[in-house]
Every structure is written in C-alpha cells, then in structure tokens.
mmCIF file of C-alpha atoms in Angstrom:
data_model
loop_
_atom_site.group_PDB
_atom_site.id
_atom_site.type_symbol
_atom_site.label_atom_id
_atom_site.label_comp_id
_atom_site.label_asym_id
_atom_site.label_seq_id
_atom_site.Cartn_x
_atom_site.Cartn_y
_atom_site.Cartn_z
ATOM 1 C CA UNK A 188 10.484 9.321 18.477
ATOM 2 C CA UNK A 189 7.664 11.845 18.137
ATOM 3 C CA UNK A 190 4.251 11.597 16.502
ATOM 4 C CA UNK A 191 5.336 13.315 13.289
ATOM 5 C CA UNK A 192 8.202 10.861 12.802
ATOM 6 C CA UNK A 193 5.985 7.844 13.402
ATOM 7 C CA UNK A 194 3.486 9.165 10.856
ATOM 8 C CA UNK A 195 6.272 9.735 8.330
ATOM 9 C CA UNK A 196 7.313 6.097 8.724
ATOM 10 C CA UNK A 197 3.690 5.021 8.292
ATOM 11 C CA UNK A 198 3.324 7.024 5.085
ATOM 12 C CA UNK A 199 6.529 5.570 3.637
ATOM 13 C CA UNK A 200 5.388 2.030 4.422
ATOM 14 C CA UNK A 201 1.938 2.708 2.964
ATOM 15 C CA UNK A 202 3.406 4.114 -0.247
ATOM 16 C CA UNK A 203 5.667 1.060 -0.540
ATOM 17 C CA UNK A 204 3.208 -1.722 0.279
ATOM 18 C CA UNK A 205 -0.256 -0.243 -0.164
ATOM 19 C CA UNK A 206 -3.294 -0.968 2.041
ATOM 20 C CA UNK A 207 -3.123 -4.367 3.741
ATOM 21 C CA UNK A 208 -6.797 -5.035 4.638
ATOM 22 C CA UNK A 209 -5.913 -6.962 7.774
ATOM 23 C CA UNK A 210 -6.734 -9.365 9.501
ATOM 24 C CA UNK A 211 -7.162 -11.947 6.685
ATOM 25 C CA UNK A 212 -10.213 -13.806 8.051
ATOM 26 C CA UNK A 213 -13.936 -14.117 7.348
ATOM 27 C CA UNK A 214 -15.164 -13.969 10.951
ATOM 28 C CA UNK A 215 -14.053 -12.438 14.235
ATOM 29 C CA UNK A 216 -13.693 -15.890 15.760
ATOM 30 C CA UNK A 217 -11.446 -16.939 12.878
ATOM 31 C CA UNK A 218 -9.230 -13.960 13.755
ATOM 32 C CA UNK A 219 -8.929 -15.296 17.296
ATOM 33 C CA UNK A 220 -8.053 -18.776 16.086
ATOM 34 C CA UNK A 221 -5.471 -17.348 13.696
ATOM 35 C CA UNK A 222 -3.892 -15.330 16.497
ATOM 36 C CA UNK A 223 -3.193 -18.562 18.408
ATOM 37 C CA UNK A 224 -2.131 -20.595 15.383
ATOM 38 C CA UNK A 225 0.340 -17.968 14.145
ATOM 39 C CA UNK A 226 2.467 -18.315 17.267
ATOM 40 C CA UNK A 227 5.965 -19.424 16.150
ATOM 41 C CA UNK A 228 5.039 -20.170 12.555
ATOM 42 C CA UNK A 229 4.589 -18.570 9.137
ATOM 43 C CA UNK A 230 1.163 -17.369 8.071
ATOM 44 C CA UNK A 231 1.014 -19.790 5.126
ATOM 45 C CA UNK A 232 1.001 -22.645 7.666
ATOM 46 C CA UNK A 233 -1.842 -20.978 9.567
ATOM 47 C CA UNK A 234 -3.859 -20.760 6.345
ATOM 48 C CA UNK A 235 -3.424 -24.501 5.797
ATOM 49 C CA UNK A 236 -4.554 -25.259 9.356
ATOM 50 C CA UNK A 237 -7.594 -22.983 9.090
ATOM 51 C CA UNK A 238 -8.519 -24.555 5.744
ATOM 52 C CA UNK A 239 -8.452 -27.970 7.435
ATOM 53 C CA UNK A 240 -10.686 -26.704 10.245
ATOM 54 C CA UNK A 241 -13.147 -25.299 7.714
ATOM 55 C CA UNK A 242 -13.171 -28.529 5.707
ATOM 56 C CA UNK A 243 -14.024 -30.416 8.909
ATOM 57 C CA UNK A 244 -16.736 -27.873 9.841
ATOM 58 C CA UNK A 245 -14.743 -27.251 13.036
ATOM 59 C CA UNK A 246 -14.163 -23.509 12.889
ATOM 60 C CA UNK A 247 -16.433 -22.596 15.784
ATOM 61 C CA UNK A 248 -15.841 -22.748 19.539
ATOM 62 C CA UNK A 249 -18.545 -25.363 20.022
ATOM 63 C CA UNK A 250 -17.183 -27.600 17.269
ATOM 64 C CA UNK A 251 -13.621 -27.383 18.551
ATOM 65 C CA UNK A 252 -14.666 -28.317 22.053
ATOM 66 C CA UNK A 253 -16.535 -31.332 20.660
ATOM 67 C CA UNK A 254 -13.301 -32.649 19.166
ATOM 68 C CA UNK A 255 -10.812 -34.648 21.169
ATOM 69 C CA UNK A 256 -7.437 -33.007 21.733
ATOM 70 C CA UNK A 257 -5.912 -35.488 19.289
ATOM 71 C CA UNK A 258 -8.506 -34.754 16.585
ATOM 72 C CA UNK A 259 -8.046 -31.003 16.907
ATOM 73 C CA UNK A 260 -4.251 -31.391 16.897
ATOM 74 C CA UNK A 261 -4.457 -33.423 13.689
ATOM 75 C CA UNK A 262 -6.448 -30.713 11.938
ATOM 76 C CA UNK A 263 -4.095 -27.910 12.928
ATOM 77 C CA UNK A 264 -0.922 -29.936 12.378
ATOM 78 C CA UNK A 265 0.345 -27.625 9.552
ATOM 79 C CA UNK A 266 0.686 -24.768 12.063
ATOM 80 C CA UNK A 267 3.336 -26.593 14.105
ATOM 81 C CA UNK A 268 3.361 -27.213 17.867
ATOM 82 C CA UNK A 269 -0.065 -28.697 17.180
ATOM 83 C CA UNK A 270 -0.563 -30.510 20.498
ATOM 84 C CA UNK A 271 0.247 -27.349 22.457
ATOM 85 C CA UNK A 272 -1.907 -25.184 20.201
ATOM 86 C CA UNK A 273 -4.839 -27.594 20.413
ATOM 87 C CA UNK A 274 -4.889 -27.168 24.191
ATOM 88 C CA UNK A 275 -4.575 -23.408 23.828
ATOM 89 C CA UNK A 276 -7.418 -23.245 21.330
ATOM 90 C CA UNK A 277 -9.674 -25.261 23.608
ATOM 91 C CA UNK A 278 -8.849 -22.981 26.545
ATOM 92 C CA UNK A 279 -9.704 -19.967 24.387
ATOM 93 C CA UNK A 280 -12.960 -21.579 23.241
ATOM 94 C CA UNK A 281 -14.028 -22.317 26.818
ATOM 95 C CA UNK A 282 -13.196 -18.749 27.869
ATOM 96 C CA UNK A 283 -15.095 -17.339 24.894
ATOM 97 C CA UNK A 284 -18.263 -19.354 25.533
ATOM 98 C CA UNK A 285 -18.131 -19.010 29.325
ATOM 99 C CA UNK A 286 -18.177 -15.220 28.930
ATOM 100 C CA UNK A 287 -21.023 -15.084 26.439
ATOM 101 C CA UNK A 288 -19.067 -14.836 23.197
ATOM 102 C CA UNK A 289 -18.441 -11.627 21.318
ATOM 103 C CA UNK A 290 -22.027 -10.487 21.910
ATOM 104 C CA UNK A 291 -21.171 -9.833 25.557
ATOM 105 C CA UNK A 292 -17.405 -9.458 25.446
ATOM 106 C CA UNK A 293 -17.586 -6.555 22.998
ATOM 107 C CA UNK A 294 -19.115 -4.420 25.758
ATOM 108 C CA UNK A 295 -16.228 -4.984 28.174
ATOM 109 C CA UNK A 296 -13.720 -2.157 28.747
ATOM 110 C CA UNK A 297 -10.444 -2.783 26.943
ATOM 111 C CA UNK A 298 -8.313 -3.232 30.071
ATOM 112 C CA UNK A 299 -10.767 -5.718 31.580
ATOM 113 C CA UNK A 300 -10.931 -7.652 28.312
ATOM 114 C CA UNK A 301 -7.144 -7.674 27.963
ATOM 115 C CA UNK A 302 -6.643 -8.884 31.535
ATOM 116 C CA UNK A 303 -9.178 -11.656 31.006
ATOM 117 C CA UNK A 304 -7.536 -12.766 27.762
ATOM 118 C CA UNK A 305 -4.156 -12.884 29.486
ATOM 119 C CA UNK A 306 -5.634 -15.257 32.065
ATOM 120 C CA UNK A 307 -6.355 -17.832 29.335
ATOM 121 C CA UNK A 308 -3.841 -20.683 29.028
ATOM 122 C CA UNK A 309 -1.325 -19.932 26.266
ATOM 123 C CA UNK A 310 -2.427 -16.356 25.588
ATOM 124 C CA UNK A 311 0.454 -13.910 26.024
ATOM 125 C CA UNK A 312 0.525 -10.152 25.430
ATOM 126 C CA UNK A 313 1.100 -10.284 21.665
ATOM 127 C CA UNK A 314 -1.669 -12.837 21.056
ATOM 128 C CA UNK A 315 -4.051 -10.959 23.365
ATOM 129 C CA UNK A 316 -3.374 -7.696 21.548
ATOM 130 C CA UNK A 317 -3.853 -9.326 18.142
ATOM 131 C CA UNK A 318 -7.278 -10.429 19.335
ATOM 132 C CA UNK A 319 -8.106 -7.056 20.879
ATOM 133 C CA UNK A 320 -7.112 -5.081 17.794
ATOM 134 C CA UNK A 321 -8.369 -7.317 15.010
ATOM 135 C CA UNK A 322 -11.318 -9.184 16.579
ATOM 136 C CA UNK A 323 -12.622 -6.487 18.957
ATOM 137 C CA UNK A 324 -11.490 -3.276 17.189
ATOM 138 C CA UNK A 325 -9.692 -1.933 20.246
ATOM 139 C CA UNK A 326 -6.941 0.712 19.942
ATOM 140 C CA UNK A 327 -4.100 -1.527 21.133
ATOM 141 C CA UNK A 328 -0.787 -1.473 19.258
ATOM 142 C CA UNK A 329 0.550 -4.984 18.702
ATOM 143 C CA UNK A 330 4.234 -5.410 19.507
ATOM 144 C CA UNK A 331 5.961 -8.220 17.663
ATOM 145 C CA UNK A 332 9.466 -9.029 16.452
ATOM 146 C CA UNK A 333 8.905 -7.080 13.240
ATOM 147 C CA UNK A 334 7.908 -3.956 15.187
ATOM 148 C CA UNK A 335 10.931 -4.162 17.465
ATOM 149 C CA UNK A 336 13.291 -4.753 14.550
ATOM 150 C CA UNK A 337 12.047 -1.981 12.259
ATOM 151 C CA UNK A 338 11.471 0.735 14.831
ATOM 152 C CA UNK A 339 14.641 -0.236 16.664
ATOM 153 C CA UNK A 340 16.697 0.171 13.504
ATOM 154 C CA UNK A 341 14.991 3.526 12.933
ATOM 155 C CA UNK A 342 16.014 4.684 16.393
ATOM 156 C CA UNK A 343 12.962 4.289 18.623
ATOM 157 C CA UNK A 344 14.345 4.507 22.173
ATOM 158 C CA UNK A 345 11.923 1.939 23.615
ATOM 159 C CA UNK A 346 12.153 -0.705 20.899
ATOM 160 C CA UNK A 347 13.858 -3.200 23.219
ATOM 161 C CA UNK A 348 11.908 -2.251 26.339
ATOM 162 C CA UNK A 349 9.443 -4.540 28.103
ATOM 163 C CA UNK A 350 6.395 -5.369 25.976
ATOM 164 C CA UNK A 351 3.904 -3.093 27.725
ATOM 165 C CA UNK A 352 6.389 -0.238 28.038
ATOM 166 C CA UNK A 353 6.977 -0.202 24.279
ATOM 167 C CA UNK A 354 3.273 -0.641 23.517
ATOM 168 C CA UNK A 355 2.207 2.204 25.781
ATOM 169 C CA UNK A 356 4.951 4.444 24.430
ATOM 170 C CA UNK A 357 3.605 4.010 20.888
ATOM 171 C CA UNK A 358 -0.005 4.400 21.971
ATOM 172 C CA UNK A 359 0.642 7.574 23.964
ATOM 173 C CA UNK A 360 2.547 9.091 21.025
ATOM 174 C CA UNK A 361 0.103 8.133 18.281
ATOM 175 C CA UNK A 362 -3.124 8.619 20.227
ATOM 176 C CA UNK A 363 -6.037 6.200 20.426
ATOM 177 C CA UNK A 364 -6.674 5.279 16.780
ATOM 178 C CA UNK A 365 -7.717 1.691 16.101
ATOM 179 C CA UNK A 366 -7.720 2.082 12.296
ATOM 180 C CA UNK A 367 -4.204 3.521 12.304
ATOM 181 C CA UNK A 368 -2.929 0.768 14.612
ATOM 182 C CA UNK A 369 -4.526 -1.897 12.403
ATOM 183 C CA UNK A 370 -2.926 -0.644 9.207
ATOM 184 C CA UNK A 371 0.393 0.325 10.819
ATOM 185 C CA UNK A 372 0.972 -3.105 12.333
ATOM 186 C CA UNK A 373 -0.001 -4.837 9.086
ATOM 187 C CA UNK A 374 2.422 -2.649 7.118
ATOM 188 C CA UNK A 375 5.236 -3.321 9.580
ATOM 189 C CA UNK A 376 4.673 -7.066 9.160
ATOM 190 C CA UNK A 377 4.684 -6.750 5.360
ATOM 191 C CA UNK A 378 7.899 -4.719 5.468
ATOM 192 C CA UNK A 379 9.513 -7.051 7.991
ATOM 193 C CA UNK A 380 8.801 -10.122 5.876
ATOM 194 C CA UNK A 381 9.865 -8.667 2.549
ATOM 195 C CA UNK A 382 12.463 -5.967 3.267
ATOM 196 C CA UNK A 383 13.511 -5.408 6.886
ATOM 197 C CA UNK A 384 14.601 -8.960 7.532
ATOM 198 C CA UNK A 385 17.217 -10.073 10.057
ATOM 199 C CA UNK A 386 19.558 -9.734 7.057
ATOM 200 C CA UNK A 387 17.818 -6.723 5.519
ATOM 201 C CA UNK A 388 17.342 -5.820 1.868
ATOM 202 C CA UNK A 389 18.333 -2.196 2.395
ATOM 203 C CA UNK A 390 18.494 -1.515 -1.350
ATOM 204 C CA UNK A 391 14.713 -2.076 -1.473
ATOM 205 C CA UNK A 392 13.851 0.032 1.573
ATOM 206 C CA UNK A 393 12.317 3.506 1.279
ATOM 207 C CA UNK A 394 13.527 4.192 4.826
ATOM 208 C CA UNK A 395 17.124 3.102 4.266
ATOM 209 C CA UNK A 396 18.564 6.607 4.278
ATOM 210 C CA UNK A 397 17.294 7.149 7.820
ATOM 211 C CA UNK A 398 18.125 3.732 9.202
ATOM 212 C CA UNK A 399 20.745 3.174 11.861
ATOM 213 C CA UNK A 400 21.298 -0.415 10.748
ATOM 214 C CA UNK A 401 22.335 0.604 7.242
ATOM 215 C CA UNK A 402 24.539 3.433 8.534
ATOM 216 C CA UNK A 403 26.238 1.078 10.962
ATOM 217 C CA UNK A 404 26.972 -1.445 8.223
ATOM 218 C CA UNK A 405 28.352 0.795 5.490
ATOM 219 C CA UNK A 406 31.844 -0.016 4.466
#
C-alpha cells in the first residue's frame, strides 16, 4: 500500500468523522495515565477512573505514589483490571520521576525514550507508542486492533505482521509526520468504534467499495 493510497484513506476518514483533537486530556501526564488505563477497556471507563483520580487530587505521579496500592486500585476501579493497573501506574510514576519528568525526558531521542518506556512494568509497544505520540509529540504510528482491522480489510500487506514491522512499514511509507500520525490514528479509532467493527456496518462506510471484507461477503 503506497503513500497516495494511505493518504486517500486518511482523507475519506477525515471527511466522514472530522477532526478528532486527540488525546482527550488536560495534561501530558494525564495522557500517560490514560494510556495505561485504556488497556483492555472502553474509553468511557477510563474517563470515570480519571475523574475519580481528579476528585481525590491524585492525578500526579507524586500523589499516586503516596497512595497505597489498594487506595489507587479503588480509585481506578471503573477501568477494570484495577489491581494490575494500579501496579503499572506506580511503576510508570516511579520511572517518570526517576528520570526527571517530562522536563528532561522530552530531550531524549525517540528510540531511547521508547526503549526506556518498554522497560517499565506493564508498558507494551502500543501503550509506549500512545505515550510517545500523544504525550511527547513523537512521530510514532500507534498500532492497535482498529488499525489492523481497517487497514487489513483494505488490503495492507503487513496488517497482520509483528507490531514493529507493521509500525515501521506505515512510518516509512508516510514519512515522519507527528501531526498526521496523531490525527490518522484518532480517525482510525473513531471509524473502528462506529463503522468498521468486527461485524462491520459497511452501509455506513465511505471506503466500502474498496474493501476486501465487503467484497468477500457479498452474496
């Protein structure tokens, strides 16, 4: 899938859904927290957990580390897997403070920052890339289930490849463009939630005429 085709898909998604203004958060640290909390849950549950953290004045790395694991788990309970996520959040907070916070981390090269994030307990490639793209403005394309589903149905040859192989394929084709990656990923998520579902709503899809899934299911 070449650059022109990927841009055509982007334009169709943008015309359908409009600008997304992602990530929905007030601070860069809130983005990082959201990236952990959104693992294996819907965003509406993340919003409830973040609201609870804000109400408890606990939406900072220092405040989270001052809480017991049980107290933090109680606050983020709406996000699911709350005991696991509490430990992951604390590991992220310790990493963040130990390395001087965003004031210092923002100067790190992207590959060094990504490798360091991946060393944090509970931070996998997708979560790390969410943080890199939306909290540190790095040109890293986030690969998630929505991306694999949509681009796979549209015929991208690497849609089911290993995470980094697919990511680097998209990045090398599109070029290093953080703003494009930000909006593209957000649009894919919007389309995946509303239209390109596991059981897709092809009648609502501007890309349906070019989609291998629809062609394979006619008749």
